[in-house]
JSON list of C-alpha atoms in Angstrom, two decimals:
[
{"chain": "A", "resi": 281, "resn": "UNK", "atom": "CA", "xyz": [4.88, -22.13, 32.41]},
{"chain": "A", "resi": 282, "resn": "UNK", "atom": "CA", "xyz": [4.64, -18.32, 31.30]},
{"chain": "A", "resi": 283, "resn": "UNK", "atom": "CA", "xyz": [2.06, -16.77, 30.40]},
{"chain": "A", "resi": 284, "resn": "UNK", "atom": "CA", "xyz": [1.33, -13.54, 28.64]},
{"chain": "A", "resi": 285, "resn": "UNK", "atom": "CA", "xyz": [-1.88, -11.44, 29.48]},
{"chain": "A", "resi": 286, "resn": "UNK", "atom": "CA", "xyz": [-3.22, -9.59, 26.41]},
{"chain": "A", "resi": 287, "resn": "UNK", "atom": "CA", "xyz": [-5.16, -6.48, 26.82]},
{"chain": "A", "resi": 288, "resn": "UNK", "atom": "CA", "xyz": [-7.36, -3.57, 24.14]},
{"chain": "A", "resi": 289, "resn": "UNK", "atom": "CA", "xyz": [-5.91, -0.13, 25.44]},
{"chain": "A", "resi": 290, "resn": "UNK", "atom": "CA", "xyz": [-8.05, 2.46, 25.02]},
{"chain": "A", "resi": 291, "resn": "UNK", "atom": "CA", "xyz": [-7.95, 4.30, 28.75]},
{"chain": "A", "resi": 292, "resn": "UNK", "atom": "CA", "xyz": [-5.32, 3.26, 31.23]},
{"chain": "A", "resi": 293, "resn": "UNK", "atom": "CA", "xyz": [-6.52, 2.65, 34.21]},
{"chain": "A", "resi": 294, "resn": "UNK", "atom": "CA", "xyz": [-7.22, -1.50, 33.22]},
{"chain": "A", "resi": 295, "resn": "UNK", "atom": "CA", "xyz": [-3.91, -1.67, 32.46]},
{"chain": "A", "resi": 296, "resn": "UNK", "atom": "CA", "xyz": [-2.78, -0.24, 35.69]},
{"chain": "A", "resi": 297, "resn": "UNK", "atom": "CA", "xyz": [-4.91, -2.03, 37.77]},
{"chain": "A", "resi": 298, "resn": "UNK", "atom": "CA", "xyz": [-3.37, -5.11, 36.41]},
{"chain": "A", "resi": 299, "resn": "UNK", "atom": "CA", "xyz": [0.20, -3.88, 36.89]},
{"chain": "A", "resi": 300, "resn": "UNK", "atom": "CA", "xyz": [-0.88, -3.16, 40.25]},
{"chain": "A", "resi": 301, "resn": "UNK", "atom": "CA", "xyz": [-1.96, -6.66, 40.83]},
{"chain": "A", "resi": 302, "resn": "UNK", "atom": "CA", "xyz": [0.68, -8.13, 39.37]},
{"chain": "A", "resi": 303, "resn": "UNK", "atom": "CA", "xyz": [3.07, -6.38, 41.43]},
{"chain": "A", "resi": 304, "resn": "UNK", "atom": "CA", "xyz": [1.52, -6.85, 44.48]},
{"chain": "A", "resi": 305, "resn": "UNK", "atom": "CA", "xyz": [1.47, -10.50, 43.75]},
{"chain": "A", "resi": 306, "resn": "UNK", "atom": "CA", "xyz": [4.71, -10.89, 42.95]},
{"chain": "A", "resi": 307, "resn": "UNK", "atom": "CA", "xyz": [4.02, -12.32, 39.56]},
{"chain": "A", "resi": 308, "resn": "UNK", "atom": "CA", "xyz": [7.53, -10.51, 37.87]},
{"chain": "A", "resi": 309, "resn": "UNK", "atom": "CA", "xyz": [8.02, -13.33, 35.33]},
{"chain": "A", "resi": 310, "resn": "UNK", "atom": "CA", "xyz": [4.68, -12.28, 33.52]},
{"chain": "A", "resi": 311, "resn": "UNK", "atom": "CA", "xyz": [4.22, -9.69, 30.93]},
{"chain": "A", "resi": 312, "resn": "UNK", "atom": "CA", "xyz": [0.76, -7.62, 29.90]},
{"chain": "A", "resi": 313, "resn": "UNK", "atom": "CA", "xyz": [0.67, -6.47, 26.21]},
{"chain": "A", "resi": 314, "resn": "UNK", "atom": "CA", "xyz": [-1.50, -3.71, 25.80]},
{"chain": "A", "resi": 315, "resn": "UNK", "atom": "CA", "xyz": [-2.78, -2.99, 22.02]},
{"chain": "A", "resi": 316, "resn": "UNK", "atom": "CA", "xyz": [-3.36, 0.95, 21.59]},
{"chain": "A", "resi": 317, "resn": "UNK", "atom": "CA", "xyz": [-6.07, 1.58, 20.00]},
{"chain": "A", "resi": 318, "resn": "UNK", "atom": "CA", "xyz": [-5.98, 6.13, 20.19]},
{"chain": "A", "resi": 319, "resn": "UNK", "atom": "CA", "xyz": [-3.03, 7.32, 21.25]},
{"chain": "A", "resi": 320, "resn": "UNK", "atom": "CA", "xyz": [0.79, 6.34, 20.44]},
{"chain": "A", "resi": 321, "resn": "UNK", "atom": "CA", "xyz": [2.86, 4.12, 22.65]},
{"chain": "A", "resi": 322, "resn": "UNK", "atom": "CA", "xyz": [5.29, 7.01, 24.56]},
{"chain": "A", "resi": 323, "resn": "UNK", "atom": "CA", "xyz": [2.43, 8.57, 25.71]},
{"chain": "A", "resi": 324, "resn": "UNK", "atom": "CA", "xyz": [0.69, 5.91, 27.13]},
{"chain": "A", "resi": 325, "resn": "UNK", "atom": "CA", "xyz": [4.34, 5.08, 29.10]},
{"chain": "A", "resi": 326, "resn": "UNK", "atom": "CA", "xyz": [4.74, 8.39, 30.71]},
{"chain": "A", "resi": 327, "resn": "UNK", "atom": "CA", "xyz": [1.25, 8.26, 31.50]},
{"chain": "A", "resi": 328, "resn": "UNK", "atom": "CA", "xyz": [1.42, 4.90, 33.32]},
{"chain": "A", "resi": 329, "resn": "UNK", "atom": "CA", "xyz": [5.14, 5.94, 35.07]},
{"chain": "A", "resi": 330, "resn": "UNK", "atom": "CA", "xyz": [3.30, 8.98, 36.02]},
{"chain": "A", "resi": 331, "resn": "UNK", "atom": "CA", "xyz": [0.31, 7.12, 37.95]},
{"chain": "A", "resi": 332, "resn": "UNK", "atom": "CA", "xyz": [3.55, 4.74, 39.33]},
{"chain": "A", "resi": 333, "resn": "UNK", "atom": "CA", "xyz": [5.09, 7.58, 40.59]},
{"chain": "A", "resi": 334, "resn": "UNK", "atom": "CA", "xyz": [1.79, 9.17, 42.34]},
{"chain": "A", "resi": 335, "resn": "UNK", "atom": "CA", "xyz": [0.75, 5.45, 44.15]},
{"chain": "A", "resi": 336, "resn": "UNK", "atom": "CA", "xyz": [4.14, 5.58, 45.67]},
{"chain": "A", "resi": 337, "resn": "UNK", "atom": "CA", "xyz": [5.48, 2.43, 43.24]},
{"chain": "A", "resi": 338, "resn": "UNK", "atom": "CA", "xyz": [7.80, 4.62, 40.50]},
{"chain": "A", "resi": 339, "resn": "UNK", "atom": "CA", "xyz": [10.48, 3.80, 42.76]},
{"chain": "A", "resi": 340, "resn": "UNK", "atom": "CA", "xyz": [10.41, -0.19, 42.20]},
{"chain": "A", "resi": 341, "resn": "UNK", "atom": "CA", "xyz": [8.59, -0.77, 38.75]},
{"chain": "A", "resi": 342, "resn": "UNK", "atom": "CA", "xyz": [7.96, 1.16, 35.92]},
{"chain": "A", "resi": 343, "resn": "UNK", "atom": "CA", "xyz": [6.07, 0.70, 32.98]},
{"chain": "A", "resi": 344, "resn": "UNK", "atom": "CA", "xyz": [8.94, -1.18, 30.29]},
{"chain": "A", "resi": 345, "resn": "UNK", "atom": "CA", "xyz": [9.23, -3.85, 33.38]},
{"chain": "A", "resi": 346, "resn": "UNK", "atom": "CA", "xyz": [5.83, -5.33, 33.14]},
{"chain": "A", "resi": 347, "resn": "UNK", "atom": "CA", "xyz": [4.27, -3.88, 29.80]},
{"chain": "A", "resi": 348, "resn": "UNK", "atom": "CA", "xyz": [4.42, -4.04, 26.23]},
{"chain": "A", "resi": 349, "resn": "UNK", "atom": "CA", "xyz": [2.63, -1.49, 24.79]},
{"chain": "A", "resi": 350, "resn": "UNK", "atom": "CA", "xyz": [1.60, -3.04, 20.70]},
{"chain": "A", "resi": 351, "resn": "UNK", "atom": "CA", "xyz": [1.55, 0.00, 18.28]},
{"chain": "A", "resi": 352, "resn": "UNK", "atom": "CA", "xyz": [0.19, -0.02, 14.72]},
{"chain": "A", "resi": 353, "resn": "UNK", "atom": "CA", "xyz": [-3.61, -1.11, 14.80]},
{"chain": "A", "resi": 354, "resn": "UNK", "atom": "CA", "xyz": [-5.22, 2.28, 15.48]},
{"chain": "A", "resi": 355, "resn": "UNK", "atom": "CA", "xyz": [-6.49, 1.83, 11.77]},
{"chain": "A", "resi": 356, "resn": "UNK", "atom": "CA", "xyz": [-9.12, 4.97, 11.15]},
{"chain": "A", "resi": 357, "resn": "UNK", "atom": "CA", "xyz": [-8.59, 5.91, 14.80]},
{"chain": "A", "resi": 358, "resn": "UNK", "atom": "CA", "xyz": [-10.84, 5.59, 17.87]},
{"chain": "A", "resi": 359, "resn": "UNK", "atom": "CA", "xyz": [-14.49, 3.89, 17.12]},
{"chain": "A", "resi": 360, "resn": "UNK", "atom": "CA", "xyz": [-13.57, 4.10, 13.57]},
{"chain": "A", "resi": 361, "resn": "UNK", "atom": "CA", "xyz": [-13.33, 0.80, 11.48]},
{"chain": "A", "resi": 362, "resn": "UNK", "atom": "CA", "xyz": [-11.49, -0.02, 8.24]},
{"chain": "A", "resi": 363, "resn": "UNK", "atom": "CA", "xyz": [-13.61, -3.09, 6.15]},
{"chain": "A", "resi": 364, "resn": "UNK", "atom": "CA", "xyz": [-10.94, -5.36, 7.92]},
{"chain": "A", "resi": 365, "resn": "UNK", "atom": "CA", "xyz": [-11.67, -5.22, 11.33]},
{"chain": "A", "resi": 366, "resn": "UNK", "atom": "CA", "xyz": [-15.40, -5.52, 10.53]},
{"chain": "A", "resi": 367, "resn": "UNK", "atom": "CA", "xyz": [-14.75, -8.61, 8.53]},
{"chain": "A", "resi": 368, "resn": "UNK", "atom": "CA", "xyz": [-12.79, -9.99, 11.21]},
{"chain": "A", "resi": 369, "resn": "UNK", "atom": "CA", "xyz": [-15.03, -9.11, 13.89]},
{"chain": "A", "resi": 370, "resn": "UNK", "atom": "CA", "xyz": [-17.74, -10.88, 11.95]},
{"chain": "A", "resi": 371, "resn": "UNK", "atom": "CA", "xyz": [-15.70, -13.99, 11.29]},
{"chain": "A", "resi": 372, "resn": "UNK", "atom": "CA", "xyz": [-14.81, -14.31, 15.24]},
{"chain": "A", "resi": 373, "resn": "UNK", "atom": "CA", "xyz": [-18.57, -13.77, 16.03]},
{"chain": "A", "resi": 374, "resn": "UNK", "atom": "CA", "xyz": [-19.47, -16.41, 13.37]},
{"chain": "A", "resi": 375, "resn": "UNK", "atom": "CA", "xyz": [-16.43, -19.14, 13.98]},
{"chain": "A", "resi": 376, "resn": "UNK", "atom": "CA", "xyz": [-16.80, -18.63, 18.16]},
{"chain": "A", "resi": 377, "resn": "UNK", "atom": "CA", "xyz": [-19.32, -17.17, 19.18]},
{"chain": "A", "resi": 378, "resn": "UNK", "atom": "CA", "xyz": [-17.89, -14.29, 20.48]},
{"chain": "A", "resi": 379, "resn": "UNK", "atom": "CA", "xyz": [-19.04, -10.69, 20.53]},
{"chain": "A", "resi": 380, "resn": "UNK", "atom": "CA", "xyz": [-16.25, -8.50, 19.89]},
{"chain": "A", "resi": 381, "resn": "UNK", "atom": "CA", "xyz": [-16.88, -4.64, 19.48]},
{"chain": "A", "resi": 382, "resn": "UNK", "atom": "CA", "xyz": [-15.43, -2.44, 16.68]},
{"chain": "A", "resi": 383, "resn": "UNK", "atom": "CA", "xyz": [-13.48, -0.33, 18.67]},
{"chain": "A", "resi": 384, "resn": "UNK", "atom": "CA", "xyz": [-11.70, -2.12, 22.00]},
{"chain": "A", "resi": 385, "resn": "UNK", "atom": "CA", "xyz": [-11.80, -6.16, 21.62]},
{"chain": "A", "resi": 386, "resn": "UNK", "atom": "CA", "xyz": [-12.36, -5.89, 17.84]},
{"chain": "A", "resi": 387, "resn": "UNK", "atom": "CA", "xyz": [-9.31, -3.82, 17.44]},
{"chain": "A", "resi": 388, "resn": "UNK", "atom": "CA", "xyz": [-7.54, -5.79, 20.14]},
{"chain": "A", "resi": 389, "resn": "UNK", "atom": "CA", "xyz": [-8.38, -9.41, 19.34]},
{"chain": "A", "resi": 390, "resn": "UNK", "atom": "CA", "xyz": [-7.53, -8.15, 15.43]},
{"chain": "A", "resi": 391, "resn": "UNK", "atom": "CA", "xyz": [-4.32, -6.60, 16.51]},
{"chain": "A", "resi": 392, "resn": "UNK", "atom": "CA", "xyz": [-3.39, -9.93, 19.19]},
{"chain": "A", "resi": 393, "resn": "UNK", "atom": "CA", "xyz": [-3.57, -12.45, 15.75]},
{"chain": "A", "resi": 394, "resn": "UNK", "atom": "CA", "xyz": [-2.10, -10.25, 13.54]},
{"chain": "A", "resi": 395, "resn": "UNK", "atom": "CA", "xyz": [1.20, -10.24, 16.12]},
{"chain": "A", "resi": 396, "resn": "UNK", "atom": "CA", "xyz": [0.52, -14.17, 16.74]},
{"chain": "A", "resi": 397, "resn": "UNK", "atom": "CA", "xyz": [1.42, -14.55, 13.26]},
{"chain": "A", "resi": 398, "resn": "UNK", "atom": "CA", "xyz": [3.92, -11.87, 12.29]},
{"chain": "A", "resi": 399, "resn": "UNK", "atom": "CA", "xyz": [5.62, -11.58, 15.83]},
{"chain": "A", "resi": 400, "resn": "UNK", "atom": "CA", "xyz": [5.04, -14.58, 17.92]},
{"chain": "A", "resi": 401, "resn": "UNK", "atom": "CA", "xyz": [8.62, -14.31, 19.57]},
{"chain": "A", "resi": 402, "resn": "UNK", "atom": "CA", "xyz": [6.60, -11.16, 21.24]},
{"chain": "A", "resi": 403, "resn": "UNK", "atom": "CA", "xyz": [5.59, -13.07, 23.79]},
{"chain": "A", "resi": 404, "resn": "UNK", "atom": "CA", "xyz": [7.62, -15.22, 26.65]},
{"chain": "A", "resi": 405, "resn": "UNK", "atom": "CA", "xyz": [5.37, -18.59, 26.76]},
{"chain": "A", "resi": 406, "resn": "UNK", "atom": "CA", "xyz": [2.74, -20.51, 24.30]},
{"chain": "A", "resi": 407, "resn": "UNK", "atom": "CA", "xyz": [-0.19, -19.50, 26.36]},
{"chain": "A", "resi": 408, "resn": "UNK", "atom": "CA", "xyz": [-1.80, -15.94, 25.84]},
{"chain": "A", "resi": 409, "resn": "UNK", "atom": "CA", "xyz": [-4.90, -14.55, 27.74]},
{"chain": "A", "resi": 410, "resn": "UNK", "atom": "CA", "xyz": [-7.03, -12.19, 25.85]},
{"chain": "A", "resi": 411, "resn": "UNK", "atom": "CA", "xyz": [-8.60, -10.19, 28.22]},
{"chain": "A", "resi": 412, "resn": "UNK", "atom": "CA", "xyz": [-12.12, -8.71, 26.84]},
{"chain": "A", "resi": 413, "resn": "UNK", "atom": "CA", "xyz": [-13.00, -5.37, 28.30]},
{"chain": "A", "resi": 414, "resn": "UNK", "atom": "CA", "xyz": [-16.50, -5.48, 26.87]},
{"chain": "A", "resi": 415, "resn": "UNK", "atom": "CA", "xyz": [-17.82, -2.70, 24.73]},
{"chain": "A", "resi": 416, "resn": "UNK", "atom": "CA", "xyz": [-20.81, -4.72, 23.34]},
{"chain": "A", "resi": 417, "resn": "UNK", "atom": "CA", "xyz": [-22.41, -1.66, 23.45]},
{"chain": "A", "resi": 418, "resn": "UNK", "atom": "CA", "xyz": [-19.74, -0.34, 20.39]},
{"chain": "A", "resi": 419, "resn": "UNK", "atom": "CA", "xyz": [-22.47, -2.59, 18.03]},
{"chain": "A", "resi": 420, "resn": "UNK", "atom": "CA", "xyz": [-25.16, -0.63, 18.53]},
{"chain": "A", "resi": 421, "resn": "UNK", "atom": "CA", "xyz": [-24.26, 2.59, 17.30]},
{"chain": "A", "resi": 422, "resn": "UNK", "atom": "CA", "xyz": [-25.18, 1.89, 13.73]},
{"chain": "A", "resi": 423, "resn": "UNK", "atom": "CA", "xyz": [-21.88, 2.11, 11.83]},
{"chain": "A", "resi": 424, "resn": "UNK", "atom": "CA", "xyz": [-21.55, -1.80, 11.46]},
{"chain": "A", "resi": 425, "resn": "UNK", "atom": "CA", "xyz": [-25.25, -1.72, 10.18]},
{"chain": "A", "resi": 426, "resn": "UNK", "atom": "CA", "xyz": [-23.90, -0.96, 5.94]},
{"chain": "A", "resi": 427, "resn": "UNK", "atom": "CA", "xyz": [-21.50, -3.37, 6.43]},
{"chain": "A", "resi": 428, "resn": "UNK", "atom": "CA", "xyz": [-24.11, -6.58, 7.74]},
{"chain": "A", "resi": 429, "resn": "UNK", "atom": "CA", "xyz": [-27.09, -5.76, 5.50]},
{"chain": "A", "resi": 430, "resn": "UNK", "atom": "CA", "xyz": [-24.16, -5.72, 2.35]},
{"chain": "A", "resi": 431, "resn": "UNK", "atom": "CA", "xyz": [-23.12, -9.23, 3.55]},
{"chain": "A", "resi": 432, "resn": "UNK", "atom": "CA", "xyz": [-24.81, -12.32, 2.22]},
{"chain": "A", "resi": 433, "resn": "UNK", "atom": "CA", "xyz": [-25.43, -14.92, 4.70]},
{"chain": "A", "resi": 434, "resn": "UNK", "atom": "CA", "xyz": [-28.07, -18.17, 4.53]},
{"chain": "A", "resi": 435, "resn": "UNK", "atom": "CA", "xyz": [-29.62, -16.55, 7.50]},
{"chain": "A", "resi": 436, "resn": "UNK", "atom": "CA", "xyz": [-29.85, -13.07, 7.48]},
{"chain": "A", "resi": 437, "resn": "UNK", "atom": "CA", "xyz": [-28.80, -10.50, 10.35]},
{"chain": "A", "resi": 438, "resn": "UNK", "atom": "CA", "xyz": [-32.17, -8.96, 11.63]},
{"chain": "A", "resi": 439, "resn": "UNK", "atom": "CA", "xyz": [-31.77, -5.51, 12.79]},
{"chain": "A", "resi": 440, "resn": "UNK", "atom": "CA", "xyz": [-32.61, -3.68, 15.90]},
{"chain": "A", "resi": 441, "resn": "UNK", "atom": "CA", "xyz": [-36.04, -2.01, 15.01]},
{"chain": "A", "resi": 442, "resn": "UNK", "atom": "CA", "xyz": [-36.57, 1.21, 16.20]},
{"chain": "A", "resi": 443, "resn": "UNK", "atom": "CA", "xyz": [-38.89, 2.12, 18.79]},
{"chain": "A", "resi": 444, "resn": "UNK", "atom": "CA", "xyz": [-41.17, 3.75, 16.85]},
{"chain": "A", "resi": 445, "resn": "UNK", "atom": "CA", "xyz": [-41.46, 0.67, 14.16]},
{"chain": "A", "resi": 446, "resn": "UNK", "atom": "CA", "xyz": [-42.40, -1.73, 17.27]},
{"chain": "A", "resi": 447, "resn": "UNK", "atom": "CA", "xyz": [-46.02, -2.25, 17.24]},
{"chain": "A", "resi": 448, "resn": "UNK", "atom": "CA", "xyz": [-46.79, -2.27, 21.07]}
]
């Protein structure tokens, strides 16, 4: 059965590493779709064909072979977030569990159902692999702080305190 992996691009070198793997384990049939999240899609394929071409592989694979590069879901740009992706990084938190970040999963795993349901002939079979990256550390920054205390939940989201409000 194929299989699709799905992957937040923000720098290159995760996506490369799985090309590499993929290669090197002969896995042709598969295809990685990589969601751009700062810059546009023909940069981020010379930049991969470049790093082919330096490892030695530009002569047997090159980036269209084994990657889809997903345009459109930059929204504000990089570590900025439109109402949107905020909502729908607090419904996936609340529906899953899941901790996605505003930048790289948020704008990822928002950009990967958004295609799912607009473009599902994308992608070669019916099971997808989201791979998270991480960025947990995206939620601390503050900037999703407006947007929770504004929400109204039956339990409410208890902010970090600072360390000078902590009674030690």
């Amino acid at each position: 059965m194929d299989k699709d992996g799905y992957i937040s691009n923000g720098e290159l070198y995760q996506v490369l590493k799985l090309m590499r793997n993929m290669k090197l384990l002969e896995f042709y049939n598969k295809r990685i779709h990589a969601i751009t999240i700062c810059v546009n899609k023909q940069s981020i394929i010379d930049h991969i064909n470049d790093a082919l071409n330096e490892v030695g592989l530009g002569d047997s694979v090159c980036a269209d072979d084994m990657i889809d590069i997903v345009d459109g879901y930059i929204g504000l740009g990089y570590g900025l977030s439109t109402p949107e992706e905020q909502e729908f990084i607090q419904s996936v938190s609340r529906s899953t569990g899941i901790i996605l970040d505003p930048c790289y999963s948020g704008k990822g795993a928002n950009g990967l159902v958004q295609e799912l349901s607009s473009n599902p002939d994308r992608f070669q079979g019916n099971r997808i692999l989201f791979i998270h990256t991480g960025g947990i550390f995206g939620l601390f920054d503050g900037k999703m702080d407006s947007y929770l205390k504004q929400r109204k939940h039956p339990e409410p989201v208890v902010l970090w305190k600072e360390l000078d409000d902590l009674l030690i």
